[in-house]
Short mmCIF file of C-alpha atoms in Angstrom, two decimals:
data_model
loop_
_atom_site.label_atom_id
_atom_site.label_comp_id
_atom_site.label_asym_id
_atom_site.label_seq_id
_atom_site.Cartn_x
_atom_site.Cartn_y
_atom_site.Cartn_z
CA MET A 1 0.00 0.00 0.00
CA ASN A 2 1.70 3.17 -1.18
CA LEU A 3 0.17 6.24 0.44
CA PHE A 4 2.98 8.60 -0.37
CA MET A 5 2.97 11.32 -2.96
CA PRO A 6 6.15 12.38 -4.81
CA PRO A 7 8.05 14.60 -2.39
CA LEU A 8 9.33 18.08 -2.74
CA VAL A 9 13.11 17.99 -2.90
CA TRP A 10 14.39 19.44 0.33
CA SER A 11 16.42 18.44 3.31
CA LEU A 12 15.26 18.80 6.88
CA ALA A 13 18.37 19.03 8.99
CA ILE A 14 17.81 20.02 12.58
CA GLY A 15 21.09 21.88 12.71
CA LEU A 16 20.28 24.25 9.83
CA PRO A 17 17.26 26.43 10.58
CA ILE A 18 17.16 26.25 14.34
CA PRO A 19 20.38 27.97 15.54
CA SER A 20 19.24 31.27 14.06
CA LEU A 21 15.90 31.26 15.87
CA ALA A 22 17.03 32.53 19.26
CA SER A 23 18.97 35.45 17.77
CA GLU A 24 16.33 36.11 15.12
CA LEU A 25 13.74 36.69 17.81
CA VAL A 26 15.65 39.63 19.29
CA SER A 27 13.47 41.53 16.83
CA PRO A 28 10.21 39.56 16.65
CA PRO A 29 9.45 38.09 13.22
CA LEU A 30 6.05 39.81 13.05
CA SER A 31 5.28 43.48 13.25
CA ALA A 32 3.64 44.23 16.57
CA GLN A 33 -0.10 44.63 16.25
CA PRO A 34 -2.33 46.59 18.63
CA THR A 35 -3.61 44.39 21.43
CA THR A 36 -4.71 44.74 25.01
CA ASP A 37 -2.71 41.70 26.09
CA SER A 38 0.33 42.19 28.28
CA LEU A 39 2.70 39.82 29.99
CA ALA A 40 1.06 40.69 33.30
CA GLN A 41 -2.33 39.70 31.89
CA LEU A 42 -0.77 36.48 30.58
CA ALA A 43 0.50 35.33 33.98
CA PRO A 44 0.01 31.55 34.26
CA PRO A 45 -2.73 30.19 36.53
CA PRO A 46 -1.98 27.61 39.23
CA ASP A 47 -1.11 24.15 37.94
CA THR A 48 -3.86 21.76 38.96
CA GLY A 49 -3.12 18.96 36.52
CA SER A 50 -1.61 15.54 37.15
CA PRO A 51 1.93 14.66 36.01
CA SER A 52 0.50 12.58 33.16
CA ARG A 53 -2.02 15.12 31.91
CA PRO A 54 -1.57 18.90 31.57
CA ALA A 55 -3.63 21.27 33.66
CA ARG A 56 -6.23 23.22 31.72
CA GLY A 57 -4.22 26.41 32.11
CA GLY A 58 -0.75 24.86 31.85
CA GLY A 59 1.82 25.05 34.64
CA SER A 60 4.28 27.40 36.30
CA TYR A 61 6.50 27.64 33.18
CA PHE A 62 4.07 27.27 30.27
CA ARG A 63 0.69 28.97 30.03
CA LEU A 64 -1.66 26.87 27.92
CA PRO A 65 -3.76 29.34 25.92
CA ASP A 66 -7.41 28.89 25.14
CA PRO A 67 -8.04 26.75 22.04
CA PRO A 68 -8.26 28.74 18.81
CA PRO A 69 -11.77 30.02 18.02
CA GLY A 70 -14.10 27.91 15.94
CA THR A 71 -14.32 24.14 15.77
CA PRO A 72 -12.44 22.42 18.65
CA PRO A 73 -8.92 21.48 17.46
CA GLU A 74 -9.37 17.73 17.70
CA GLY A 75 -6.35 15.60 16.96
CA ARG A 76 -4.11 12.76 18.09
CA ARG A 77 -0.88 13.37 19.98
CA ARG A 78 0.09 9.72 20.48
CA GLY A 79 0.33 7.56 17.38
CA GLY A 80 -2.60 5.32 16.59
CA ALA A 81 -4.33 3.78 13.62
CA THR A 82 -7.67 5.35 14.52
CA ARG A 83 -8.36 8.52 16.49
CA GLY A 84 -8.53 7.97 20.23
CA THR A 85 -6.99 4.48 20.25
CA VAL A 86 -3.56 3.06 20.97
CA ASN A 87 -3.60 0.68 17.99
CA GLN A 88 -0.28 1.11 16.19
CA GLY A 89 -1.37 -0.44 12.91
CA ALA A 90 1.38 -1.93 10.77
CA CYS A 91 4.16 -0.66 13.06
CA PRO A 92 5.53 -2.57 16.06
CA LYS A 93 3.91 -1.66 19.36
CA LEU A 94 6.52 0.00 21.56
CA PRO A 95 6.47 1.43 25.11
CA ILE A 96 6.43 4.93 23.60
CA GLY A 97 4.93 5.25 20.15
CA LEU A 98 5.01 8.02 17.59
CA THR A 99 4.30 11.21 19.55
CA ALA A 100 3.84 14.87 18.63
CA LEU A 101 5.52 17.29 21.04
CA VAL A 102 2.55 19.58 21.49
CA PRO A 103 -0.01 20.28 24.23
CA ALA A 104 -3.14 18.12 24.37
CA ILE A 105 -6.30 18.16 26.48
CA GLY A 106 -8.44 15.08 27.08
CA GLU A 107 -5.81 12.49 26.20
CA PRO A 108 -6.40 9.03 27.75
CA THR A 109 -3.59 8.22 30.17
CA THR A 110 -3.80 4.41 29.88
CA ASP A 111 -4.66 1.85 27.22
CA ALA A 112 -7.79 0.98 29.22
CA ALA A 113 -9.00 4.59 29.47
CA PRO A 114 -12.24 5.37 27.65
CA VAL A 115 -11.97 7.04 24.26
CA SER A 116 -12.37 10.79 24.58
CA THR A 117 -12.18 13.82 22.35
CA VAL A 118 -8.58 15.04 22.38
CA GLN A 119 -7.73 18.64 21.56
CA VAL A 120 -4.20 19.04 20.16
CA TRP A 121 -2.92 22.51 19.30
CA GLY A 122 -0.11 25.02 19.69
CA ASN A 123 0.70 28.60 18.72
CA THR A 124 3.67 30.13 16.90
CA THR A 125 4.73 33.61 15.84
CA LEU A 126 6.81 32.28 12.94
CA ALA A 127 5.96 32.00 9.26
CA GLN A 128 8.07 28.82 9.05
CA PRO A 129 7.94 27.08 12.45
CA THR A 130 9.57 23.78 13.29
CA PHE A 131 7.30 20.84 14.19
CA TRP A 132 8.64 18.41 16.80
CA PHE A 133 7.94 14.69 17.10
CA TYR A 134 9.28 11.64 18.87
CA ASN A 135 9.98 8.94 16.29
CA PRO A 136 10.39 5.51 17.95
CA TYR A 137 11.13 3.56 14.78
CA PRO A 138 14.67 2.99 13.47
CA GLN A 139 15.22 3.35 9.77
CA ALA A 140 14.24 0.29 7.74
CA ALA A 141 14.07 -0.36 4.02
CA ASP A 142 10.29 -0.72 4.01
CA TYR A 143 9.48 2.11 6.45
CA SER A 144 8.19 5.33 4.98
CA ALA A 145 6.82 8.56 6.41
CA ARG A 146 4.89 11.58 5.20
CA PHE A 147 4.35 15.05 6.63
CA GLU A 148 1.42 17.14 5.43
CA LEU A 149 0.04 20.58 6.24
CA ARG A 150 -3.43 21.85 5.32
CA ARG A 151 -5.59 24.82 6.14
CA ASP A 152 -7.81 23.54 8.92
CA GLY A 153 -11.09 22.34 7.45
CA SER A 154 -9.65 21.94 3.95
CA SER A 155 -8.67 18.73 2.16
CA GLU A 156 -6.09 20.51 -0.01
CA SER A 157 -2.45 20.41 1.04
CA VAL A 158 -0.50 23.59 1.69
CA TYR A 159 2.63 21.47 1.89
CA LYS A 160 3.50 17.79 1.93
CA THR A 161 6.62 15.70 1.60
CA SER A 162 7.72 12.10 1.97
CA LEU A 163 10.56 11.50 4.41
CA VAL A 164 13.29 8.97 5.06
CA LEU A 165 13.37 8.29 8.80
CA PRO A 166 16.62 8.71 10.76
CA ASN A 167 18.61 5.58 11.55
CA GLN A 168 17.83 5.73 15.26
CA PRO A 169 14.82 6.61 17.44
CA GLY A 170 14.66 10.06 18.97
CA ILE A 171 13.12 13.52 18.86
CA VAL A 172 13.12 15.09 15.41
CA GLY A 173 12.45 18.62 14.18
CA LEU A 174 10.67 19.21 10.87
CA PRO A 175 10.93 22.88 9.82
CA LEU A 176 8.76 24.29 7.07
CA PRO A 177 10.72 25.38 3.98
CA ASN A 178 10.88 29.01 2.92
CA THR A 179 8.42 28.29 0.13
CA VAL A 180 5.63 27.93 2.70
CA SER A 181 4.49 30.76 5.00
CA LEU A 182 1.82 30.51 7.69
CA GLU A 183 -0.64 33.40 7.75
CA VAL A 184 -1.39 35.26 10.98
CA ASN A 185 -4.58 34.09 12.74
CA GLN A 186 -5.02 31.23 10.25
CA ARG A 187 -5.49 27.70 11.61
CA TYR A 188 -3.57 24.86 9.94
CA ARG A 189 -3.82 21.12 10.48
CA TRP A 190 -0.65 19.04 10.35
CA PHE A 191 -0.24 15.27 9.93
CA LEU A 192 2.73 12.94 10.37
CA THR A 193 2.16 9.41 9.12
CA VAL A 194 4.55 6.44 9.40
CA ASP A 195 3.92 3.25 7.44
CA CYS A 196 6.05 0.33 8.60
CA ASN A 197 4.60 -2.11 6.07
CA PRO A 198 3.41 -0.48 2.84
CA LEU A 199 2.46 -3.89 1.41
CA SER A 200 0.07 -4.57 4.29
CA ASP A 201 -3.56 -3.51 4.54
CA ALA A 202 -2.94 -2.29 8.10
CA THR A 203 -3.53 1.42 8.66
CA PRO A 204 -0.31 3.43 9.10
CA VAL A 205 0.46 5.12 12.41
CA SER A 206 -0.32 8.83 12.48
CA VAL A 207 -0.49 11.91 14.68
CA GLU A 208 -2.27 15.15 13.88
CA GLY A 209 -3.16 18.49 15.39
CA VAL A 210 -3.67 22.20 14.82
CA ILE A 211 -1.18 25.07 14.70
CA GLN A 212 -2.03 28.77 14.54
CA ARG A 213 0.27 31.69 13.86
CA VAL A 214 -0.33 34.60 16.23
CA ALA A 215 0.93 38.18 16.31
CA VAL A 216 3.47 39.38 18.86
CA SER A 217 1.93 41.86 21.29
CA PRO A 218 3.76 45.19 21.86
CA ASP A 219 4.56 44.24 25.47
CA LEU A 220 5.99 40.88 24.47
CA SER A 221 7.95 42.55 21.68
CA ARG A 222 9.58 44.97 24.13
CA SER A 223 10.46 42.18 26.55
CA LEU A 224 11.98 40.04 23.80
CA SER A 225 14.17 42.87 22.55
CA THR A 226 16.34 42.83 25.69
CA ALA A 227 16.05 39.15 26.68
CA SER A 228 18.68 36.44 26.43
CA ALA A 229 17.88 33.35 24.37
CA VAL A 230 16.83 31.35 27.44
CA GLU A 231 14.73 34.28 28.65
CA LYS A 232 13.02 34.47 25.26
CA ALA A 233 11.97 30.84 25.58
CA SER A 234 10.48 31.60 29.00
CA LEU A 235 8.67 34.68 27.69
CA PHE A 236 7.17 32.73 24.82
CA ALA A 237 6.14 29.91 27.17
CA LYS A 238 4.40 32.28 29.57
CA ALA A 239 2.63 33.90 26.60
CA GLY A 240 1.43 30.46 25.45
CA VAL A 241 3.53 30.42 22.26
CA TRP A 242 4.44 26.74 22.31
CA TYR A 243 6.45 26.17 19.15
CA ASP A 244 8.77 29.16 19.59
CA ALA A 245 9.61 28.25 23.19
CA LEU A 246 10.18 24.58 22.36
CA THR A 247 12.40 25.30 19.36
CA ILE A 248 14.65 27.74 21.23
CA LEU A 249 15.12 25.24 24.08
CA ALA A 250 15.77 22.39 21.64
CA GLU A 251 18.61 24.38 20.10
CA LEU A 252 20.11 25.39 23.45
CA ARG A 253 19.58 22.35 25.68
CA GLN A 254 22.92 20.68 24.91
CA GLN A 255 24.98 23.80 25.69
CA ASN A 256 22.99 25.53 28.43
CA SER A 257 22.04 23.90 31.73
CA GLN A 258 19.13 26.27 32.34
CA ALA A 259 17.75 25.53 28.88
CA ALA A 260 18.05 21.80 29.60
CA THR A 261 16.10 22.24 32.84
CA ASP A 262 13.46 24.40 31.15
CA TRP A 263 13.10 21.84 28.33
CA GLN A 264 12.28 19.13 30.85
CA THR A 265 9.89 21.42 32.74
CA LEU A 266 8.09 22.41 29.55
CA LEU A 267 7.52 18.83 28.42
CA LYS A 268 6.48 17.66 31.88
CA GLU A 269 3.90 20.44 32.21
CA VAL A 270 2.08 19.23 29.09
CA GLY A 271 2.13 15.54 30.04
CA LEU A 272 5.21 14.50 28.04
CA SER A 273 7.54 13.63 30.91
CA ASP A 274 8.35 10.29 29.22
CA LEU A 275 10.10 12.24 26.44
CA ALA A 276 11.95 14.82 28.54
CA ASP A 277 15.25 12.88 28.46
CA LYS A 278 15.06 11.64 24.87
CA SER A 279 17.84 12.69 22.50
CA ILE A 280 17.32 14.95 19.50
CA VAL A 281 18.45 13.27 16.28
CA ASP A 282 19.07 14.67 12.81
CA CYS A 283 16.10 14.29 10.51
CA CYS A 284 15.07 13.91 7.74
CA LYS A 285 15.98 13.46 4.11
CA ALA A 286 13.29 13.63 1.47
CA GLU A 287 12.83 10.46 -0.52
CA GLN A 288 14.28 10.67 -4.02
#
């Protein structure tokens, strides 16, 4: 079963786009737009969630924003063959399956938990953000993967590519190429699908969720202009801008002890403590 479309020719290398992010955000990538929000108004509420499931408002480091307006951003953060299940389709069942590094609300915490509606979403200020996933599958000749981005509610792709998985499990970053730009206040739905047996009728493993690009408020813009890279990650986290905070910490965690601590805190506060110590691996080459 071949579900993969001919890819765009590009290389996703985690070391290429990410190092510039922390310095790039000294001057925010978007022009500040009038807003009544301020960092004081965005102070995080008390964390009342369990270690395995994020609190509705986030935690002491990350403030989980309200879901984007409109239809609830339903999705799947942990890989499954059908929404809301732990079936891993044609791929081997592992202690930790394919996982999107993104907040989720309503996720079952055990295999026996009842199926529930899961909301999976995160914000960014960037036109070309990096999407983060935990890939548990080592490279194999018959394994294939596809990433796709659509406007939420549309069946037409804004971007899609087939990928060759890295040769070892780990956390991978998939940045959008410069040919694709997210629009401010537009919702997009992303998908990552892994097929471990294309010749089988089993459904591939997939994760999906919603991303929305938001404008930088004037107050946040002023704070970012004088902040260090680690401080920028904290400012974005407290403002509920998930992807920007995560990407800065991913780039800094190997060289900066505070960034490494904040990375673990950020993942734990959204129920991803099982991934906090996983290594980041280079990914991914487009299939030729």
